[in-house]
Amino acid sequence: MKGVQFGELPYLTFNSYLRTCAYSPDGTSFSAGLYDGNINVYATSNWEGTWILSGHSKEVTSIAYSPNGDRIVSGSDDSTVRVWDVTTGGSLYIFIGHNRIVKSVAYLPQGIVVSSGSDGAARLWDMDTGDCHRTIFGGDRFIDVVVAFSSQGDQIASGGNDMTIRLWDVETGECRQIMTGHIKYVKKVLYSPKGDCIASVSVDNSVRLWNVGSGSSPKISIHHSGGVMNLKYSPKRNQVASCSKDSTLRLWDAATGIYTRTLTGHSGYVNRIAYSPQEDQLASCSDDKTVRLWDVESGACLHTLTGHTEGVTGLTFSPQGDQIASSSRDKTVRLWNVKTGECQHVLIGHSDSVWVVKYSPQGDQVASAGWDRTVRLWDVETGACQHTLTGHWYIQWIEYSPNGDQIASASGDMTVRLWDIKTRMCTHIFIGHQDGVTRVVYSPRGHQIASASYEDKTVRLWDTGSGECHHTLVGHEKEIDAIAYSPSGNLIVSWGDSGEARLWDVETGESIWRLIYNGSRRSLPVIMLPLLSHPLVWMSTDDSFIIGNGGGTVMAWDVIKKGDRHRVRMRWRSTNGQLSVAGARVQDVQGLSDLNRRLLKQRGATGEPSLRLRETSKKVMTMASVVSKLKSSSSNTEMLNPSRTSPAISFTSHSEQTEQAMETGTFEN
């Protein structure tokens, strides 16, 4: 599975929240451990329930099948380990010895059960006598330990709150090796079947692949560690580029969400990025006072453009792709030769910081605006200022009309102005917003503009000919940071970094979808500073759009129209949440089992799972994702009848409630 894609799949409902789950080695059985202490067992051939295993008095924390699949071992918050017969559903053993939560359980190849817990101990249990055969390690420094075993059964790997991976000899109980590198506690460890490689997952937002012999590991970075400032889409490459406060650019496969490359070199916030018209180059500008030009294919930095004396706030390619214009807090605009990297013109005239710069569609003119309350028009050939447009307070954004005969400007004075390029006159002043206007965009046909206000939480649609306000889009509960028309102009997406997004029908002005994304973190500038970022972009059609937020996350959404009804479904997401390993490359690691690969790829790693288990994996891991997050989204699940011998199962396609639980947000129509 390349990235994470959600389709119209059935899902299971339980009488309690899902805590853990596992497949049998042959894939014919699936078990779900629940918060109520029960384990539901299903046959994967038809997803009918076979048993409810009852005995634990608290939530089930871990499940594992025996090598031949005829037994299940489970660990629980009740400090016990239980062994179950898959054929009869009966309880075979109860292992008592841990004095705190049992965090993980596993079968060694020779049939020995190993368990680890919050008490800092890993215990080996004799299946004949039920006695604790050996305690591998223990002590106060080992808390919340997770374990995995080598395929030969002679070695155990552990991870925990001490941020290390430790290898233990099963026979002697001695620690053979300590591997360090994670900066937060380790949540999962996995052996390759050959035993020469270990994968570890940590809440430091990384997965590391370790060589057992040398203990070496490359750190795999998986997400922006700072807020996403800007997004751009490359139709030819079907690629998304993002830039961030973490001083990096990242490239993503737009279809799958697979992270492909990080571009490093800037030493400050990367404020804006732009693809060249040919889409073979990418330009970026930063608070480090530079503009960088990158080769998209190789990731190499072709030029570092220096000359600005303050942070660079904006940039854009000329329509021909031979020139870049950049704006800066140093009150200037600079025009750069893309081929040589030389500065061709320094445009001087603004008396304060310049926040935005745009080329006309014809490429013969550049418009710039900023805090000096003016829009200035410049001749590209000579660098001369052709005209200065005045009337606003400080200006947040400007945009040329598609045919280049107008400029729209948005200002902190709560108005939008339309300017005629030929006459240099203001043709319309749009009044209606109750606070500063932060963004203005033209519809693809140019007959309409949309404006957004950060504080008054509305989007307004204006007729560029008559100046009439077609619709006021009301519904956002918090500030709006970005807006964008779909390629057809029939839809608008509005987004606030507080985590709220809405999809609007342009013709009716109605909100047809809403998301409240709880994982977002506010970190964009406030209204008194121009909003440099525009972390929202549509792809080539009305079917997909991409959002970036202040927490460093990039999300791709699919828009599905069925009749008169629209549905929006997440296609992929990069995340800095726990157990996220997006971008980790496991296809080059020798010996990982199908189960190990599925677990890694479910969390965003790359590589292809086995064909035999691909569809089952997608189905069940989606089910697990849905149900395990129902608690946080306060969604109700269909209750199992506790008096039934086998669990009741409900099959439905994804609903808004399901999608709500899947993405830790609230969806409304």
XYZ file of C-alpha atoms in Angstrom:
669
model
C 0.000 0.000 0.000
C 1.655 3.204 -1.137
C 0.362 5.784 1.322
C -3.052 5.473 2.940
C -6.230 5.472 0.879
C -9.713 4.882 2.249
C -12.395 3.349 0.035
C -15.938 2.118 0.528
C -15.045 -0.702 2.943
C -17.110 -2.418 5.648
C -16.125 -2.095 9.272
C -16.760 -3.905 12.529
C -18.641 -2.533 15.500
C -17.965 -3.668 19.055
C -19.551 -3.387 22.460
C -16.515 -1.459 23.695
C -13.608 0.559 22.354
C -10.916 -1.290 20.436
C -7.545 -1.457 22.195
C -5.480 -3.931 20.152
C -5.851 -6.462 17.363
C -3.913 -9.230 15.606
C -4.050 -11.634 12.653
C -3.291 -15.334 12.886
C -0.094 -16.334 11.015
C -2.086 -17.761 8.093
C -4.449 -14.776 7.959
C -7.628 -16.824 8.486
C -8.405 -15.462 11.953
C -8.560 -11.958 13.376
C -8.853 -11.020 17.053
C -9.795 -7.697 18.602
C -8.968 -6.846 22.208
C -11.400 -4.421 23.818
C -11.481 -1.963 26.691
C -14.118 -4.048 28.478
C -11.662 -6.965 28.837
C -13.178 -9.160 26.120
C -11.513 -10.496 22.983
C -13.654 -10.875 19.855
C -12.457 -13.507 17.376
C -13.491 -13.441 13.695
C -13.039 -15.674 10.675
C -11.572 -13.499 7.901
C -13.251 -15.556 5.160
C -16.634 -13.945 5.902
C -15.890 -11.721 8.933
C -18.364 -13.601 11.055
C -17.708 -13.746 14.784
C -16.591 -17.086 16.184
C -15.924 -16.379 19.876
C -16.048 -13.796 22.624
C -13.191 -14.650 24.997
C -14.100 -13.364 28.466
C -11.895 -13.445 31.530
C -9.820 -10.293 31.813
C -11.262 -7.830 34.324
C -9.725 -4.766 32.626
C -8.838 -3.675 29.109
C -6.883 -5.992 26.827
C -3.578 -4.352 25.905
C -1.914 -6.923 23.635
C -2.752 -10.029 21.609
C -0.566 -12.589 19.825
C -1.202 -15.903 18.061
C 0.897 -19.010 18.519
C 3.073 -19.998 15.511
C 0.511 -22.556 14.308
C -2.425 -20.235 15.020
C -4.310 -22.583 17.371
C -3.804 -20.451 20.481
C -4.091 -16.807 21.453
C -2.143 -15.149 24.244
C -3.400 -11.874 25.697
C -2.159 -9.302 28.182
C -4.272 -6.904 30.181
C -4.422 -3.955 32.515
C -5.444 -6.485 35.157
C -1.748 -7.601 35.297
C -2.476 -11.101 33.997
C -1.552 -13.049 30.884
C -4.089 -15.520 29.500
C -3.802 -18.266 26.894
C -6.899 -19.226 24.865
C -7.817 -22.142 22.624
C -8.864 -20.771 19.230
C -10.811 -23.927 18.340
C -12.976 -24.135 21.465
C -12.818 -20.566 22.771
C -11.793 -21.869 26.173
C -9.246 -20.426 28.597
C -6.171 -22.676 28.932
C -3.859 -20.794 31.299
C -3.796 -17.730 33.520
C -0.253 -16.476 34.181
C 0.074 -14.337 37.309
C 3.317 -12.573 38.157
C 3.291 -9.046 36.815
C 2.289 -6.457 39.417
C 1.365 -3.745 36.914
C -0.152 -3.450 33.432
C 0.951 -6.062 30.890
C 2.041 -4.012 27.867
C 2.858 -6.685 25.285
C 2.792 -10.446 24.773
C 4.321 -12.780 22.183
C 5.001 -16.428 21.402
C 8.577 -17.567 21.009
C 9.052 -20.052 18.143
C 9.597 -22.921 20.588
C 6.179 -22.294 22.116
C 7.249 -20.229 25.124
C 5.093 -17.196 25.965
C 6.884 -13.930 26.741
C 5.179 -10.910 28.317
C 6.356 -7.444 29.335
C 4.752 -4.835 31.514
C 4.794 -1.490 33.211
C 6.512 -3.161 36.136
C 9.694 -3.188 34.065
C 9.892 -6.967 33.697
C 9.779 -9.348 30.745
C 8.692 -12.819 31.809
C 8.958 -16.189 30.040
C 6.160 -18.638 30.828
C 6.336 -22.426 30.652
C 3.323 -23.696 28.692
C 3.409 -27.105 30.426
C 3.435 -25.950 34.043
C 2.181 -22.361 33.804
C 5.170 -21.219 35.861
C 7.324 -18.210 35.148
C 10.345 -19.819 33.496
C 12.570 -16.738 33.621
C 12.472 -13.005 34.297
C 14.714 -11.469 31.650
C 15.110 -8.037 33.235
C 13.522 -5.796 35.764
C 13.935 -2.642 37.781
C 12.475 0.820 38.179
C 14.358 2.234 35.190
C 12.450 -0.060 32.815
C 8.864 1.178 32.673
C 6.227 0.651 29.972
C 8.397 -1.924 28.218
C 7.495 -3.383 24.803
C 9.252 -6.468 23.433
C 9.816 -8.477 20.271
C 11.683 -11.738 19.742
C 14.046 -12.981 17.054
C 12.921 -15.702 14.665
C 15.311 -18.160 16.307
C 13.861 -17.424 19.733
C 17.259 -16.835 21.311
C 17.037 -13.069 21.608
C 14.541 -10.467 22.799
C 14.483 -6.795 21.826
C 12.922 -4.328 24.235
C 11.998 -0.671 24.073
C 10.508 1.640 26.633
C 10.595 4.942 28.408
C 14.403 4.970 28.664
C 14.465 5.749 24.885
C 16.785 2.818 24.099
C 16.510 -0.474 22.250
C 18.021 -3.322 24.290
C 18.851 -6.845 23.112
C 18.628 -9.651 25.681
C 19.844 -13.236 25.668
C 16.888 -15.522 26.373
C 19.003 -18.273 27.926
C 21.141 -16.177 30.283
C 18.974 -13.087 30.690
C 21.963 -10.846 29.970
C 21.738 -7.611 28.021
C 23.826 -8.060 24.861
C 23.476 -4.650 23.252
C 22.054 -1.171 23.878
C 21.095 0.977 20.874
C 20.497 4.690 21.393
C 19.124 7.403 19.144
C 15.461 7.963 19.941
C 14.760 11.098 21.955
C 11.399 9.975 23.371
C 10.055 6.666 24.595
C 9.804 3.697 22.237
C 6.304 2.409 21.481
C 7.018 -0.561 19.224
C 9.889 -2.856 18.250
C 9.893 -5.421 15.428
C 12.445 -8.041 14.365
C 13.012 -9.024 10.762
C 12.522 -12.792 10.321
C 16.245 -13.256 9.731
C 16.926 -11.483 13.004
C 19.519 -9.117 11.525
C 17.349 -6.007 11.546
C 15.067 -4.314 14.081
C 12.525 -1.602 13.405
C 11.584 0.691 16.293
C 8.826 3.279 16.452
C 8.953 6.176 18.894
C 6.787 9.122 19.884
C 9.687 11.318 18.771
C 7.952 10.961 15.361
C 10.502 8.632 13.806
C 11.007 5.028 12.876
C 14.538 3.674 12.999
C 15.904 0.590 11.315
C 18.750 -0.964 13.315
C 21.490 -3.350 12.265
C 21.600 -5.926 15.036
C 25.303 -6.528 14.606
C 26.511 -2.935 14.564
C 23.624 -1.234 16.352
C 23.709 1.567 13.765
C 20.584 3.350 12.577
C 19.777 6.180 10.194
C 17.082 8.503 11.503
C 14.157 8.743 9.115
C 12.443 12.113 9.277
C 8.759 11.918 8.484
C 7.081 15.282 8.839
C 7.602 19.001 9.200
C 8.520 19.879 12.755
C 7.216 23.415 12.332
C 4.079 24.983 10.881
C 3.416 24.588 7.152
C 3.754 28.020 5.541
C 2.942 27.315 1.889
C 1.865 24.524 -0.459
C 2.177 24.170 -4.220
C 0.931 21.468 -6.588
C 2.692 20.239 -9.738
C 0.130 18.757 -12.186
C 2.787 17.328 -14.508
C 4.508 15.464 -11.701
C 1.388 14.953 -9.574
C 3.532 16.219 -6.745
C 2.982 18.460 -3.735
C 5.674 20.741 -2.356
C 5.444 22.166 1.166
C 7.593 24.596 3.099
C 7.738 25.161 6.803
C 8.958 27.090 9.791
C 11.410 24.222 10.298
C 13.546 25.714 7.451
C 12.886 22.816 5.056
C 10.937 22.033 1.910
C 9.345 18.629 1.454
C 8.108 16.862 -1.658
C 5.170 14.450 -1.551
C 3.504 12.117 -4.033
C 0.078 13.733 -4.448
C -1.702 10.453 -5.149
C -0.378 8.445 -2.217
C 0.999 10.964 0.267
C 4.385 9.262 0.250
C 7.089 11.660 1.312
C 9.853 11.573 -1.312
C 12.435 14.232 -0.481
C 13.509 16.937 1.958
C 15.277 20.029 0.612
C 17.545 21.618 3.187
C 19.716 24.702 3.099
C 17.666 27.580 4.457
C 18.443 28.751 7.975
C 15.146 30.516 8.736
C 11.401 30.160 8.166
C 10.669 29.236 4.529
C 7.840 31.641 3.735
C 6.823 30.798 0.183
C 7.564 28.388 -2.641
C 6.749 28.332 -6.366
C 7.084 25.796 -9.175
C 8.468 27.024 -12.480
C 5.979 26.916 -15.391
C 7.849 23.879 -16.715
C 7.624 22.339 -13.208
C 11.238 21.177 -13.319
C 12.420 23.766 -10.801
C 11.212 24.963 -7.421
C 11.963 28.351 -5.879
C 11.819 29.146 -2.161
C 12.276 32.279 -0.085
C 13.137 32.557 3.566
C 13.630 34.757 6.586
C 17.342 34.006 6.109
C 17.274 36.780 3.410
C 17.822 34.386 0.511
C 15.949 32.885 -2.420
C 16.933 29.362 -3.411
C 16.339 27.621 -6.730
C 16.065 23.819 -6.654
C 16.126 21.056 -9.261
C 12.944 19.069 -8.572
C 14.262 15.798 -9.985
C 17.528 15.632 -8.072
C 16.764 17.925 -5.129
C 19.992 19.840 -5.797
C 20.163 23.552 -5.013
C 20.950 25.244 -8.344
C 21.345 28.817 -7.077
C 21.255 30.723 -3.809
C 20.119 34.255 -4.644
C 21.505 36.804 -2.211
C 21.039 40.550 -2.042
C 18.028 41.210 0.141
C 19.011 42.693 3.492
C 15.930 41.486 5.383
C 13.710 38.404 5.291
C 12.197 37.520 1.908
C 8.409 37.465 2.143
C 7.210 36.447 -1.311
C 8.288 35.179 -4.718
C 6.875 34.147 -8.064
C 8.082 32.843 -11.411
C 7.424 34.801 -14.576
C 4.948 33.087 -16.953
C 7.861 32.245 -19.268
C 9.871 30.756 -16.386
C 13.025 32.735 -17.139
C 12.750 35.165 -14.229
C 11.855 35.232 -10.533
C 10.486 38.206 -8.612
C 10.991 38.374 -4.834
C 9.673 40.784 -2.200
C 11.255 41.580 1.151
C 10.992 43.393 4.440
C 13.897 45.512 3.166
C 11.260 47.513 1.162
C 12.481 46.260 -2.221
C 11.481 43.889 -5.004
C 14.200 42.063 -6.916
C 14.061 40.433 -10.349
C 16.399 37.461 -10.846
C 17.640 35.627 -13.929
C 16.735 31.962 -13.413
C 19.531 30.610 -15.613
C 22.407 32.600 -14.130
C 21.076 33.488 -10.686
C 21.999 37.130 -11.234
C 19.862 40.022 -9.991
C 18.621 41.958 -13.048
C 16.737 44.752 -11.290
C 16.243 46.111 -7.777
C 12.837 47.806 -7.667
C 12.987 50.647 -5.156
C 10.033 52.800 -4.192
C 8.129 51.229 -1.326
C 8.590 52.984 2.016
C 7.872 49.914 4.179
C 7.968 46.140 4.074
C 6.765 44.500 0.832
C 4.680 41.399 1.535
C 3.468 40.154 -1.838
C 4.646 40.264 -5.458
C 2.859 39.022 -8.617
C 3.597 38.823 -12.347
C 0.900 39.815 -14.804
C -0.389 36.897 -16.935
C 1.496 38.353 -19.910
C 4.723 38.572 -17.896
C 5.548 42.170 -18.868
C 4.553 43.700 -15.530
C 5.099 43.038 -11.824
C 2.775 44.236 -9.059
C 3.907 44.546 -5.444
C 2.190 45.630 -2.230
C 2.854 45.935 1.471
C 2.725 48.044 4.582
C 3.231 51.391 2.892
C -0.446 51.196 1.805
C 0.355 51.169 -1.914
C 0.230 48.812 -4.868
C 3.070 49.500 -7.283
C 3.219 48.441 -10.924
C 6.675 47.849 -12.416
C 7.965 47.406 -15.950
C 9.810 44.093 -16.131
C 12.098 45.167 -18.972
C 13.339 48.424 -17.471
C 12.560 48.011 -13.759
C 10.791 51.396 -13.771
C 7.726 52.059 -11.596
C 4.810 52.597 -13.992
C 2.219 53.623 -11.441
C 1.429 53.720 -7.726
C -2.112 52.778 -6.661
C -3.196 54.422 -3.407
C -6.294 54.392 -1.245
C -5.845 51.442 1.101
C -4.502 51.078 4.587
C -1.813 48.319 4.771
C -2.312 45.706 2.066
C -2.426 41.988 2.816
C -2.755 40.468 -0.651
C -3.028 41.243 -4.368
C -4.096 39.140 -7.322
C -4.185 39.701 -11.094
C -7.355 38.714 -12.935
C -6.920 35.724 -15.298
C -6.791 37.973 -18.382
C -4.559 40.537 -16.695
C -6.791 43.589 -17.094
C -7.528 43.962 -13.351
C -5.821 43.737 -9.987
C -7.708 42.962 -6.787
C -6.216 44.085 -3.475
C -7.172 43.061 0.069
C -6.459 45.348 2.989
C -6.538 45.702 6.719
C -9.000 48.575 6.180
C -11.738 45.887 5.742
C -12.154 46.525 2.002
C -11.305 44.928 -1.314
C -10.480 47.188 -4.265
C -10.494 46.445 -7.992
C -8.069 48.385 -10.157
C -8.151 48.794 -13.926
C -4.647 48.147 -15.299
C -5.013 50.410 -18.346
C -6.502 53.439 -16.590
C -4.844 52.744 -13.203
C -8.173 53.738 -11.620
C -10.081 52.042 -8.804
C -13.273 50.688 -10.400
C -14.897 49.110 -7.318
C -14.547 49.222 -3.549
C -16.113 46.177 -1.942
C -17.374 46.986 1.552
C -18.930 44.446 3.881
C -16.281 42.691 5.919
C -16.193 43.648 9.586
C -12.442 43.239 9.974
C -9.265 43.254 7.910
C -9.392 41.298 4.627
C -6.496 38.860 4.445
C -7.015 37.046 1.155
C -8.591 37.673 -2.230
C -8.702 35.240 -5.171
C -10.242 35.358 -8.648
C -12.503 32.644 -9.964
C -11.018 30.741 -12.927
C -13.205 32.713 -15.393
C -12.470 36.013 -13.680
C -16.120 37.018 -13.308
C -16.044 36.679 -9.528
C -13.659 37.161 -6.629
C -13.704 35.624 -3.180
C -12.409 37.515 -0.175
C -11.755 36.251 3.341
C -11.431 38.077 6.634
C -9.364 36.630 9.433
C -11.365 38.008 12.334
C -14.922 38.355 10.999
C -14.801 34.647 9.986
C -16.615 35.106 6.671
C -15.928 34.606 2.988
C -17.622 36.965 0.530
C -18.214 36.401 -3.186
C -18.234 39.534 -5.368
C -19.200 40.185 -9.000
C -16.200 41.802 -10.699
C -18.427 43.564 -13.211
C -21.196 45.023 -11.065
C -19.445 45.006 -7.685
C -22.436 43.201 -6.169
C -21.898 40.777 -3.283
C -23.326 37.450 -4.464
C -23.008 35.568 -1.190
C -21.646 35.922 2.311
C -20.390 32.519 3.423
C -21.008 32.279 7.147
C -20.192 29.324 9.354
C -16.566 29.412 10.451
C -16.300 29.522 14.214
C -12.719 30.808 14.190
C -10.364 32.779 11.975
C -9.948 32.052 8.251
C -6.397 31.801 6.920
C -6.792 30.662 3.308
C -9.341 30.279 0.501
C -9.147 28.701 -2.948
C -11.500 28.129 -5.885
C -11.665 24.670 -7.394
C -10.397 24.463 -11.006
C -13.962 24.641 -12.366
C -14.900 27.528 -10.088
C -17.917 25.641 -8.742
C -16.485 25.039 -5.267
C -14.488 26.999 -2.710
C -12.480 25.634 0.189
C -11.806 27.872 3.186
C -9.374 26.905 5.899
C -8.325 28.206 9.274
C -5.238 27.019 11.081
C -7.390 26.574 14.168
C -8.342 23.331 12.439
C -11.624 24.218 10.731
C -12.184 23.746 6.987
C -15.338 24.205 4.910
C -16.318 23.349 1.361
C -18.820 25.757 -0.234
C -21.104 25.607 -3.254
C -20.351 28.802 -5.201
C -23.754 28.964 -6.887
C -25.846 28.633 -3.732
C -23.392 29.876 -1.122
C -24.170 26.851 1.042
C -21.657 24.993 3.173
C -21.634 21.395 1.940
C -18.887 19.976 4.161
C -17.162 20.911 7.376
C -14.103 19.581 9.167
C -12.862 20.390 12.630
C -9.373 18.908 12.749
C -8.397 18.506 16.386
C -4.770 17.739 15.597
C -4.043 21.277 14.430
C -1.906 23.771 16.333
C -2.197 27.511 15.870
C 1.111 29.043 14.914
C 0.450 31.415 12.026
C 0.839 35.214 12.358
C -2.039 37.162 13.865
C -4.129 39.756 12.028
C -1.782 42.657 12.726
C 0.839 40.982 10.527
C 0.210 39.984 6.911
C -0.491 36.291 6.541
C 2.448 35.165 4.457
C 1.315 31.591 4.193
C -1.317 30.193 1.879
C -1.380 26.562 2.998
C -4.232 25.465 0.698
C -4.156 24.300 -2.921
C -6.439 22.417 -5.311
C -5.105 19.731 -7.618
C -5.903 19.673 -11.363
C -9.629 18.977 -11.020
C -12.449 19.530 -8.540
C -11.784 16.059 -7.132
C -8.950 16.823 -4.701
C -7.436 19.576 -2.578
C -4.563 19.792 -0.105
C -4.273 21.636 3.219
C -1.287 22.346 5.434
C -1.525 23.480 9.040
C 0.488 25.154 11.755
C 1.307 21.834 13.368
C 3.402 20.690 10.394
C 0.760 18.388 8.898
C -0.110 18.127 5.193
C -3.492 16.562 4.319
C -4.984 15.569 0.943
C -8.765 15.291 0.550
C -10.934 13.765 -2.171
C -14.242 15.424 -3.109
C -16.829 12.859 -4.220
C -20.054 14.007 -5.848
C -23.029 11.667 -5.865
C -26.005 13.328 -7.470
C -26.525 16.644 -5.718
C -24.566 15.576 -2.662
C -20.855 16.077 -2.024
C -18.743 13.953 0.273
C -15.192 14.725 1.323
C -12.839 11.942 2.308
C -9.231 12.101 3.444
C -6.838 10.548 0.927
C -3.641 10.839 2.950
C -2.060 12.764 5.768
C 1.440 13.387 6.981
C 1.407 13.700 10.722
C 3.516 14.346 13.764
C 1.298 12.181 15.926
C 2.305 9.026 17.723
C 3.292 5.981 15.690
C 3.563 7.944 12.465
C 6.269 6.616 10.161
C 5.295 8.284 6.880
C 8.231 8.295 4.512
C 10.078 5.465 6.215
C 11.351 3.171 3.483
C 10.975 -0.481 4.433
C 11.170 -1.952 0.935
C 14.963 -2.134 1.120
C 14.986 -3.900 4.495
C 15.567 -7.611 4.100
C 13.478 -10.076 6.036
C 10.552 -8.088 7.471
C 7.478 -10.305 7.650
C 4.201 -9.461 5.936
C 2.698 -8.583 9.309
C 5.602 -6.299 10.203
C 5.422 -4.577 6.842
C 1.676 -4.121 7.146
C 2.037 -2.553 10.578
C 4.685 -0.121 9.323
C 2.854 0.749 6.124
C -0.441 1.259 7.948
C 1.378 4.091 9.710
C 2.661 5.580 6.468
C 5.852 3.727 5.566
C 6.477 2.938 1.909
C 6.703 -0.364 0.080
C 4.315 -2.949 -1.296
C 2.625 -5.507 1.022
C 2.163 -9.084 -0.089
C -0.542 -9.546 -2.690
C -2.222 -12.304 -0.698
C -2.860 -10.119 2.337
C -3.223 -6.683 0.739
C -7.006 -6.457 0.580
C -7.539 -8.072 3.969
C -4.942 -5.765 5.498
C -6.599 -2.659 4.079
C -9.988 -3.795 5.318
C -9.071 -4.767 8.837
C -6.561 -2.020 9.576
C -9.150 0.501 8.403
C -11.626 -1.143 10.757
C -9.139 -0.938 13.595
C -8.398 2.717 12.861
C -12.089 3.556 12.785
C -13.097 1.859 15.970
C -10.039 2.710 18.044
C -10.627 6.421 17.541
C -14.345 6.416 18.286
C -13.620 7.226 21.916
C -11.806 10.481 21.162
C -14.499 11.661 18.755
C -17.355 10.706 21.123
C -19.007 8.631 18.404
C -21.446 5.903 19.372
C -20.890 2.351 18.203
C -23.455 -0.385 17.856
C -23.440 -2.345 21.097
C -22.842 -6.059 21.246
C -25.376 -8.088 23.155
C -23.297 -9.515 26.008
C -25.538 -12.527 26.255
C -24.650 -13.707 22.733
C -22.215 -16.565 22.344
C -20.567 -15.001 19.287
C -20.184 -11.273 18.643
C -22.681 -9.404 16.530
C -21.165 -7.709 13.487
C -22.563 -4.750 11.588
C -21.499 -4.193 7.974
C -21.901 -0.686 6.570
C -20.054 1.510 4.129
C -18.185 4.559 5.417
C -20.492 7.222 6.816
C -19.691 10.741 7.937
C -19.428 9.355 11.472
C -16.880 6.772 10.360
C -14.747 9.351 8.559
C -15.056 11.573 11.611
C -13.525 8.884 13.804
C -10.863 7.951 11.291
C -9.251 11.348 11.136
C -9.670 12.601 14.705
C -11.933 15.409 13.628
C -15.585 16.322 13.418
C -17.325 16.213 10.053
C -20.656 17.849 9.322
C -22.772 18.404 6.225
